[in-house]
Amino acid sequence: MMAMWDDAITDIRGRLSEENFETWLSPIECRKIEGDTLYLAIPNSFYAEWIGSHYLPLILDFLAQRQGGMNYAVEWIVDEKLQQAALTTSSQPVPRAVVSNQAPAKAKTPSGLSPKYAFENFVVGPSNQLAFAACMSAASKSGQHGNPLFIYGGVGLGKTHLVNAVGHRFLERQSAHRVRYLSAECFTNEFIWSLQNGKMDEFRHRYRSECDLLLMDDIQFLAGREQTQEEFFHTFNALYHLDRQIVVTSDVPPKQIPGMQERLISRFQWGLVADIQAPELDTRIAILRTKAEQENIPISNEVALFLAQTIHSNVRELEGTLLRLAVKAELLERTIDLEFAKEALRSVLPCADQATSVEDIQRAACEYFGIKLSDIKSHRRHRAVAIPRMIAMYLSRQRLGTSYPELGDRFGGKDHTTVMSAVRKIASIVDDDTIVREAVQTIERKLRL
Ligand code: ADP
Ligand code: MG
């Protein structure tokens, strides 16, 4: 896993000037990779912001290509030892506050914005149209009503995308203006670092006077962090009184953020609070089409419909699945037709294909024990039949959540209390009885439950 990180760094080294590489990338240490999360240690929190907006997309693209389209997330770990190391080995000053004229003429001021998130590639549907409209308005008439704008919704539903889009639109109109996009976590880290290093004046300057638009993502991170909340409260007030637009996102509405000071909660409600819900089927299809077009992935309506029907909760998941599918198709030199999509999804998302039915479980149990389907539905009580039947009932209940009366019907018209006691019986012995456990596990594996 770590070799993959080294490869990514080597790849990027080839694309940057030596100076940039030494300054920004060589101080980073990849501490571990766990699941889809990279833990990157950095000398101070400015790195998170700068690397996040400048180099991280390159790194993540590289990793995604290597790992079948996997979308990695990054956890930053601020480690002061690295700061010391960077100071002693480098002749250059360790980067701290972002230098505003460091960026080439055409580039935006280092705002922390992610270039790929714009209004243009955001698909609007009933689930997000209020948030979308509110964001458009925040980007165009800063400081009027709708300040602050508070956007909330579950993970992967487009909050980060929308707030970045606000930043881009704002800069398009007034490129001289200063936009600060950062997560509340980044804000916290920077705040702590500034405090420890006697840089609070700079910190306050940066977020109070030198900021025309503040985009604060995932404010729920401040839960229980009293001191950072205090600082954010004053930041908020300063900007608000200067009529500067503030946009905040959260995974829950203001009142439900645990451990958040009342005075902040009330401020979050001064302006406009807008939610984002999980997208409806049509919106999911439209998102898939947009994404497929962007990435040049040829998918038919049929496949788009299948994916959208199978993955309903979260846009990030939807996107990730599409990308993995594309990578797989390319590797196997297959076209993405319905059959391929179904096959691929079965292995990628074990439960995605909702085809598993009570009957599938019955058949698998019969096959395992070598009995007939008619036996399992019969009223015979012989152990050779009763045990497979009880296991199939147990699995159907556990894995499919089918109701007891319905299971009674499916198993040849039995009383629901019979089913219930069978399920309980298996549940009570499955851990200790090796024969039963082996059967349950094998059937589960076979059906990818
Ligand atoms: P959140 O911040 O709410 O967890 P993100 O903004 O990170 O979610 O969105 C996850 C992914 O889904 C991003 O790649 C984003 O571009 C995409 N996405 C979410 N909603 C939409 C949408 N309505 N149209 C296009 N892409 C979307
Ligand atoms: Mg987000």
Coordinates of C-alpha atoms and ligand atoms in Angstrom, one line a residue:
M1 CA 0.0 0.0 0.0
M2 CA 2.7 2.4 0.9
A3 CA 4.5 1.6 -2.3
M4 CA 1.5 3.0 -4.0
W5 CA 2.1 6.3 -2.2
D6 CA 5.7 6.4 -3.2
D7 CA 4.8 5.8 -6.8
A8 CA 2.3 8.6 -6.7
I9 CA 4.9 11.0 -5.3
T10 CA 7.5 9.9 -7.9
D11 CA 4.9 10.5 -10.6
I12 CA 4.2 14.0 -9.4
R13 CA 7.8 14.8 -8.8
G14 CA 8.2 14.5 -12.6
R15 CA 5.6 17.1 -13.2
L16 CA 6.7 19.8 -10.8
S17 CA 9.6 22.1 -10.5
E18 CA 12.2 20.8 -8.0
E19 CA 11.6 23.8 -5.8
N20 CA 7.9 23.3 -5.6
F21 CA 8.4 19.7 -4.9
E22 CA 10.9 20.2 -2.2
T23 CA 8.8 22.9 -0.6
W24 CA 5.5 21.2 -0.6
L25 CA 5.6 17.6 -1.3
S26 CA 8.8 16.2 0.2
P27 CA 7.9 17.2 3.8
I28 CA 4.7 15.1 3.7
E29 CA 4.8 11.7 5.2
C30 CA 2.2 9.1 4.4
R31 CA 1.7 7.4 7.8
K32 CA -0.8 4.8 6.8
I33 CA -3.5 3.9 4.3
E34 CA -6.6 2.4 5.8
G35 CA -9.5 1.4 3.6
D36 CA -10.0 4.5 1.4
T37 CA -8.3 6.9 3.7
L38 CA -4.8 8.2 3.5
Y39 CA -3.2 9.6 6.7
L40 CA -0.8 12.3 5.6
A41 CA 1.4 14.0 8.1
I42 CA 2.2 17.6 7.4
P43 CA 4.4 20.3 9.1
N44 CA 1.5 22.7 9.7
S45 CA -2.1 23.2 8.7
F46 CA -1.4 25.5 5.8
Y47 CA 0.0 22.6 4.0
A48 CA -3.4 20.9 4.1
E49 CA -5.0 23.8 2.4
W50 CA -2.3 24.4 -0.2
I51 CA -1.7 20.8 -1.0
G52 CA -5.4 20.2 -1.0
S53 CA -6.1 22.8 -3.6
H54 CA -2.9 22.4 -5.7
Y55 CA -1.5 18.9 -5.6
L56 CA -4.0 16.6 -4.0
P57 CA -6.2 16.2 -7.1
L58 CA -3.1 15.0 -9.0
I59 CA -2.2 12.6 -6.3
L60 CA -5.8 11.3 -5.9
D61 CA -6.1 10.9 -9.7
F62 CA -3.0 8.9 -9.8
L63 CA -4.2 6.6 -7.0
A64 CA -7.6 6.3 -8.5
Q65 CA -6.1 5.1 -11.7
R66 CA -3.9 2.6 -9.9
Q67 CA -6.7 1.3 -7.7
G68 CA -9.6 0.8 -10.0
G69 CA -11.2 4.2 -9.6
M70 CA -11.1 4.1 -5.8
N71 CA -11.9 7.5 -4.3
Y72 CA -9.4 8.2 -1.5
A73 CA -10.1 10.6 1.3
V74 CA -7.3 12.3 3.2
E75 CA -6.9 12.8 6.9
W76 CA -4.3 15.4 7.7
I77 CA -2.1 15.0 10.8
V78 CA -0.2 18.1 11.8
D79 CA 3.1 17.0 13.2
E80 CA 5.4 19.7 14.4
K81 CA 8.4 17.5 14.2
L82 CA 8.1 17.7 10.4
Q83 CA 8.1 21.5 10.7
Q84 CA 11.4 21.3 12.5
A85 CA 12.8 18.9 10.0
A86 CA 11.7 21.1 7.1
L87 CA 13.3 24.1 8.8
T88 CA 16.6 22.4 9.2
T89 CA 16.9 20.7 5.9
S90 CA 15.5 23.4 3.7
S91 CA 17.1 26.6 2.9
Q92 CA 13.7 28.0 2.2
P93 CA 11.4 29.3 4.7
V94 CA 8.7 26.8 5.7
P95 CA 5.6 27.9 3.9
R96 CA 3.1 29.4 6.3
A97 CA 0.5 31.9 5.3
V98 CA -0.3 31.6 1.7
V99 CA 1.5 34.3 -0.3
S100 CA -1.1 35.9 -2.5
N101 CA 1.0 36.8 -5.5
Q102 CA 2.7 33.4 -5.7
A103 CA 0.1 32.1 -8.0
P104 CA 0.5 32.7 -11.7
A105 CA -1.3 35.6 -13.2
K106 CA -4.4 33.8 -14.4
A107 CA -4.8 31.5 -11.4
K108 CA -7.2 32.5 -8.7
T109 CA -5.9 33.7 -5.3
P110 CA -5.1 30.6 -3.2
S111 CA -8.6 30.2 -2.0
G112 CA -8.6 26.5 -1.2
L113 CA -11.3 25.9 -3.8
S114 CA -11.4 22.7 -5.7
P115 CA -11.4 23.4 -9.4
K116 CA -13.8 20.5 -10.3
Y117 CA -16.8 21.7 -8.4
A118 CA -18.8 24.3 -10.3
F119 CA -22.4 25.2 -10.7
E120 CA -22.1 24.2 -14.3
N121 CA -21.6 20.5 -13.5
F122 CA -24.1 20.4 -10.6
V123 CA -27.3 18.6 -11.5
V124 CA -30.3 20.3 -10.0
G125 CA -33.4 18.4 -8.9
P126 CA -36.2 18.7 -6.4
S127 CA -33.9 17.3 -3.6
N128 CA -31.3 20.1 -3.9
Q129 CA -32.9 23.0 -5.8
L130 CA -33.4 25.1 -2.7
A131 CA -29.8 24.8 -1.7
F132 CA -28.7 25.4 -5.3
A133 CA -30.7 28.6 -5.6
A134 CA -29.5 29.8 -2.2
C135 CA -25.9 29.2 -3.2
M136 CA -26.3 31.0 -6.6
S137 CA -27.7 33.9 -4.8
A138 CA -25.0 33.9 -2.1
A139 CA -22.4 34.0 -4.9
S140 CA -24.0 36.9 -6.7
K141 CA -25.1 39.4 -4.0
S142 CA -22.9 39.0 -1.1
G143 CA -23.7 40.6 2.2
Q144 CA -27.4 41.0 1.7
H145 CA -30.1 38.9 3.1
G146 CA -29.3 35.2 3.1
N147 CA -26.3 35.9 5.2
P148 CA -25.1 33.5 6.6
L149 CA -26.2 30.8 4.3
F150 CA -26.4 27.5 6.1
I151 CA -26.5 24.3 4.0
Y152 CA -27.1 20.9 5.6
G153 CA -27.5 17.4 4.4
G154 CA -26.1 13.8 4.6
V155 CA -22.8 12.7 3.4
G156 CA -22.0 12.7 -0.3
L157 CA -25.0 14.8 -1.3
G158 CA -23.2 17.7 -2.8
K159 CA -22.5 20.2 0.0
T160 CA -18.8 20.6 -0.7
H161 CA -19.5 20.8 -4.4
L162 CA -22.0 23.6 -3.9
V163 CA -19.9 25.7 -1.6
N164 CA -16.9 25.4 -3.9
A165 CA -19.2 26.5 -6.8
V166 CA -20.1 29.6 -4.8
G167 CA -16.5 30.5 -4.5
H168 CA -15.8 30.0 -8.2
R169 CA -18.8 32.1 -9.2
F170 CA -17.8 34.8 -6.8
L171 CA -14.3 35.0 -8.2
E172 CA -15.5 35.0 -11.7
R173 CA -17.4 38.2 -11.0
Q174 CA -14.8 39.8 -8.8
S175 CA -11.4 38.2 -9.3
A176 CA -9.7 40.6 -7.0
H177 CA -11.8 39.5 -4.1
R178 CA -10.5 37.1 -1.5
V179 CA -12.3 33.9 -1.0
R180 CA -11.5 31.5 1.8
Y181 CA -12.7 28.0 1.5
L182 CA -11.8 25.5 4.2
S183 CA -13.3 22.8 6.4
A184 CA -13.9 23.5 10.0
E185 CA -11.3 20.9 10.7
C186 CA -8.7 22.9 8.8
F187 CA -9.8 26.1 10.6
T188 CA -9.3 24.3 13.9
N189 CA -5.9 23.1 13.0
E190 CA -4.8 26.4 11.7
F191 CA -6.1 28.1 14.7
I192 CA -4.3 25.8 17.1
W193 CA -1.1 26.1 15.1
S194 CA -1.3 29.9 15.0
L195 CA -1.9 30.0 18.7
Q196 CA 1.0 27.8 19.5
N197 CA 3.3 29.7 17.2
G198 CA 2.3 33.2 18.1
K199 CA 0.7 33.9 14.8
M200 CA -2.7 34.8 15.9
D201 CA -2.5 38.3 14.3
E202 CA -1.9 36.8 11.0
F203 CA -4.7 34.2 11.5
R204 CA -7.2 36.9 12.4
H205 CA -6.1 39.1 9.6
R206 CA -6.6 36.2 7.2
Y207 CA -10.1 35.3 8.2
R208 CA -11.5 38.6 9.4
S209 CA -10.1 41.5 7.4
E210 CA -8.6 39.8 4.3
C211 CA -11.7 37.7 3.5
D212 CA -14.6 38.7 1.3
L213 CA -16.3 35.4 1.3
L214 CA -15.9 32.7 3.9
L215 CA -16.9 29.2 2.9
M216 CA -16.7 26.9 6.0
D217 CA -17.4 23.3 5.3
D218 CA -18.5 20.7 7.8
I219 CA -19.0 23.0 10.7
Q220 CA -20.1 20.0 12.9
F221 CA -16.5 19.4 13.4
L222 CA -16.4 22.3 15.9
A223 CA -18.8 20.3 18.2
G224 CA -17.4 20.4 21.7
R225 CA -14.4 22.5 20.7
E226 CA -15.0 25.5 22.9
Q227 CA -12.0 27.5 22.1
T228 CA -12.2 27.2 18.3
Q229 CA -15.9 28.0 18.6
E230 CA -15.1 31.1 20.5
E231 CA -12.6 32.1 17.7
F232 CA -15.1 31.3 15.0
F233 CA -17.7 33.3 16.8
H234 CA -15.6 36.4 16.6
T235 CA -14.6 35.6 13.0
F236 CA -18.3 35.4 12.2
N237 CA -19.1 38.6 13.9
A238 CA -16.3 40.5 12.2
L239 CA -17.3 39.3 8.7
Y240 CA -20.9 39.8 9.3
H241 CA -20.5 43.4 10.4
L242 CA -18.4 44.0 7.3
D243 CA -21.3 42.6 5.2
R244 CA -19.2 39.8 4.0
Q245 CA -21.0 36.7 2.9
I246 CA -20.6 33.6 5.0
V247 CA -21.6 30.1 3.9
V248 CA -21.5 27.2 6.3
T249 CA -22.3 23.5 5.7
S250 CA -23.1 20.8 8.2
D251 CA -24.5 17.3 8.2
V252 CA -27.4 18.3 10.4
P253 CA -29.5 21.4 10.9
P254 CA -28.1 24.1 13.2
K255 CA -30.1 23.1 16.3
Q256 CA -29.0 19.5 16.0
I257 CA -25.3 20.0 16.0
P258 CA -24.2 18.5 19.3
G259 CA -22.0 20.6 21.6
M260 CA -22.4 23.8 19.6
Q261 CA -22.7 27.1 21.5
E262 CA -26.2 28.5 21.5
R263 CA -25.0 31.9 20.2
L264 CA -23.5 30.2 17.2
I265 CA -26.6 28.2 16.5
S266 CA -28.7 31.3 16.7
R267 CA -26.4 33.1 14.3
F268 CA -26.5 30.2 11.8
Q269 CA -30.2 30.8 11.7
W270 CA -30.0 34.6 11.1
G271 CA -29.9 34.2 7.3
L272 CA -31.1 31.3 5.2
V273 CA -31.0 27.6 6.2
A274 CA -31.4 25.2 3.2
D275 CA -31.3 21.4 3.1
I276 CA -30.1 18.9 0.6
Q277 CA -31.9 15.6 0.4
A278 CA -30.9 12.4 -1.3
P279 CA -31.7 12.8 -5.0
E280 CA -34.7 11.2 -6.6
L281 CA -34.3 8.6 -9.3
D282 CA -34.4 11.0 -12.2
T283 CA -31.8 13.3 -10.6
R284 CA -29.6 10.3 -10.0
I285 CA -29.9 9.3 -13.7
A286 CA -29.0 12.9 -14.7
I287 CA -26.0 13.0 -12.4
L288 CA -24.8 9.7 -13.9
R289 CA -25.2 11.0 -17.4
T290 CA -23.4 14.3 -16.5
K291 CA -20.5 12.4 -14.9
A292 CA -20.3 9.8 -17.7
E293 CA -20.1 12.6 -20.2
Q294 CA -17.4 14.4 -18.2
E295 CA -15.3 11.3 -17.9
N296 CA -16.0 10.1 -21.4
I297 CA -17.6 6.9 -20.2
P298 CA -20.1 5.4 -22.7
I299 CA -23.2 4.2 -20.9
S300 CA -26.6 3.4 -22.2
N301 CA -29.9 4.6 -20.7
E302 CA -30.5 1.0 -19.6
V303 CA -27.2 0.9 -17.6
A304 CA -27.8 4.4 -16.1
L305 CA -31.2 3.3 -15.0
F306 CA -29.9 0.2 -13.4
L307 CA -27.1 2.0 -11.5
A308 CA -29.5 4.7 -10.4
Q309 CA -32.0 2.2 -9.2
T310 CA -29.4 0.1 -7.4
I311 CA -27.6 2.9 -5.6
H312 CA -29.9 5.4 -4.0
S313 CA -28.5 6.9 -0.9
N314 CA -25.5 8.9 -1.9
V315 CA -24.1 10.6 -5.0
R316 CA -20.5 9.9 -4.1
E317 CA -21.2 6.2 -4.0
L318 CA -23.0 6.5 -7.4
E319 CA -20.1 8.3 -8.9
G320 CA -17.6 5.9 -7.5
T321 CA -19.5 2.9 -8.8
L322 CA -19.6 4.4 -12.3
L323 CA -15.9 5.1 -12.3
R324 CA -15.0 1.6 -11.0
L325 CA -17.3 0.1 -13.7
A326 CA -15.5 2.1 -16.4
V327 CA -12.1 1.1 -15.2
K328 CA -13.1 -2.6 -15.1
A329 CA -14.6 -2.4 -18.5
E330 CA -11.5 -0.9 -19.9
L331 CA -9.2 -3.5 -18.2
L332 CA -11.4 -6.4 -19.4
E333 CA -12.0 -4.8 -22.8
R334 CA -15.7 -5.1 -22.4
T335 CA -18.5 -2.7 -23.3
I336 CA -20.6 -1.5 -20.4
D337 CA -23.9 -3.1 -21.1
L338 CA -26.5 -4.1 -18.6
E339 CA -25.2 -7.6 -18.2
F340 CA -21.7 -6.4 -17.5
A341 CA -22.9 -3.8 -15.1
K342 CA -24.9 -6.3 -13.1
E343 CA -22.0 -8.7 -13.0
A344 CA -19.6 -6.0 -12.0
L345 CA -21.8 -4.6 -9.3
R346 CA -22.3 -8.0 -7.7
S347 CA -18.7 -8.1 -6.9
V348 CA -18.1 -4.5 -6.1
L349 CA -21.2 -3.9 -4.0
P350 CA -22.2 -7.3 -2.5
C351 CA -25.7 -6.2 -1.5
A352 CA -26.3 -3.9 -4.4
D353 CA -28.0 -6.4 -6.6
Q354 CA -31.3 -6.8 -4.7
A355 CA -32.1 -10.0 -6.6
T356 CA -31.5 -12.2 -3.6
S357 CA -34.9 -13.5 -2.6
V358 CA -36.3 -16.0 -0.1
E359 CA -36.4 -18.5 -3.0
D360 CA -32.7 -18.0 -3.7
I361 CA -31.9 -18.7 0.0
Q362 CA -34.2 -21.8 -0.1
R363 CA -32.4 -23.1 -3.2
A364 CA -29.0 -22.5 -1.8
A365 CA -29.9 -24.3 1.4
C366 CA -31.4 -27.2 -0.6
E367 CA -28.3 -27.5 -2.7
Y368 CA -26.0 -27.4 0.4
F369 CA -27.9 -30.1 2.1
G370 CA -28.8 -32.1 -1.0
I371 CA -32.6 -32.0 -0.5
K372 CA -35.4 -30.9 -2.8
L373 CA -37.2 -27.5 -2.9
S374 CA -40.4 -29.4 -2.2
D375 CA -38.9 -30.9 0.9
I376 CA -38.0 -27.5 2.4
K377 CA -41.6 -26.3 1.8
S378 CA -43.2 -29.5 3.1
H379 CA -44.4 -30.3 6.6
R380 CA -42.0 -33.1 7.2
R381 CA -40.2 -32.9 10.5
H382 CA -37.3 -35.2 9.9
R383 CA -34.1 -33.5 11.0
A384 CA -32.6 -33.9 7.5
V385 CA -35.3 -31.6 6.2
A386 CA -36.1 -29.6 9.3
I387 CA -32.6 -28.2 9.9
P388 CA -32.1 -26.9 6.3
R389 CA -35.6 -25.4 6.5
M390 CA -34.9 -23.6 9.8
I391 CA -31.6 -22.3 8.4
A392 CA -33.2 -21.0 5.3
M393 CA -35.9 -19.3 7.5
Y394 CA -33.2 -17.8 9.7
L395 CA -31.2 -16.4 6.8
S396 CA -34.3 -15.0 5.1
R397 CA -35.2 -13.2 8.3
Q398 CA -31.7 -12.0 9.1
R399 CA -30.6 -11.0 5.7
L400 CA -33.7 -10.0 3.9
G401 CA -35.8 -8.8 6.8
T402 CA -38.9 -10.7 5.5
S403 CA -41.8 -10.7 7.9
Y404 CA -42.7 -13.9 9.8
P405 CA -46.1 -14.3 8.3
E406 CA -44.7 -13.9 4.8
L407 CA -42.0 -16.4 5.5
G408 CA -44.7 -18.8 6.7
D409 CA -46.4 -18.5 3.3
R410 CA -43.2 -18.9 1.4
F411 CA -42.3 -22.0 3.3
G412 CA -45.5 -23.9 2.2
G413 CA -48.1 -22.3 4.5
K414 CA -46.7 -22.5 8.0
D415 CA -47.8 -20.5 11.0
H416 CA -45.7 -17.4 11.7
T417 CA -45.0 -18.7 15.3
T418 CA -43.4 -21.7 13.7
V419 CA -41.1 -19.5 11.7
M420 CA -40.3 -17.4 14.6
S421 CA -39.3 -20.2 16.8
A422 CA -37.2 -21.7 14.0
V423 CA -35.3 -18.4 13.6
R424 CA -34.7 -18.1 17.3
K425 CA -33.5 -21.7 17.5
I426 CA -30.9 -21.2 14.8
A427 CA -29.9 -17.9 16.2
S428 CA -29.2 -19.5 19.6
I429 CA -27.1 -22.3 18.2
V430 CA -25.3 -20.8 15.2
D431 CA -22.3 -19.7 17.2
D432 CA -21.7 -23.1 18.9
D433 CA -22.9 -25.7 16.5
T434 CA -20.3 -26.2 13.9
I435 CA -22.5 -27.9 11.4
V436 CA -25.1 -25.2 11.5
R437 CA -22.5 -22.4 11.4
E438 CA -20.7 -24.0 8.5
A439 CA -23.9 -24.2 6.6
V440 CA -24.9 -20.7 7.3
Q441 CA -21.6 -19.3 6.3
T442 CA -21.3 -21.3 3.1
I443 CA -24.8 -20.2 2.0
E444 CA -24.1 -16.6 2.8
R445 CA -20.9 -16.7 0.8
K446 CA -22.6 -18.4 -2.1
L447 CA -25.3 -15.7 -2.2
R448 CA -22.8 -12.9 -1.3
L449 CA -25.1 -11.9 1.5
Ligands
ADP1 P1 -20.9 16.3 0.7 O1 -19.9 17.4 0.9 O2 -22.3 16.7 0.9 O3 -20.5 15.1 1.5 P2 -19.8 16.3 -2.0 O4 -20.1 17.7 -2.4 O5 -18.4 15.9 -1.7 O6 -20.8 15.8 -0.8 O7 -20.3 15.3 -3.2 C1 -19.9 14.0 -3.4 C2 -19.7 13.8 -4.9 O8 -20.9 13.8 -5.5 C3 -18.9 14.9 -5.5 O9 -18.0 14.3 -6.4 C4 -19.9 15.8 -6.2 O10 -19.4 16.4 -7.4 C5 -21.0 14.8 -6.5 N1 -22.3 15.4 -6.5 C6 -23.2 15.5 -5.5 N2 -24.3 16.1 -5.8 C7 -24.2 16.3 -7.1 C8 -25.1 16.9 -8.1 N3 -26.3 17.3 -7.8 N4 -24.7 17.0 -9.4 C9 -23.4 16.6 -9.7 N5 -22.6 16.0 -8.9 C10 -22.9 15.9 -7.6
MG2 MG -18.3 17.5 2.1

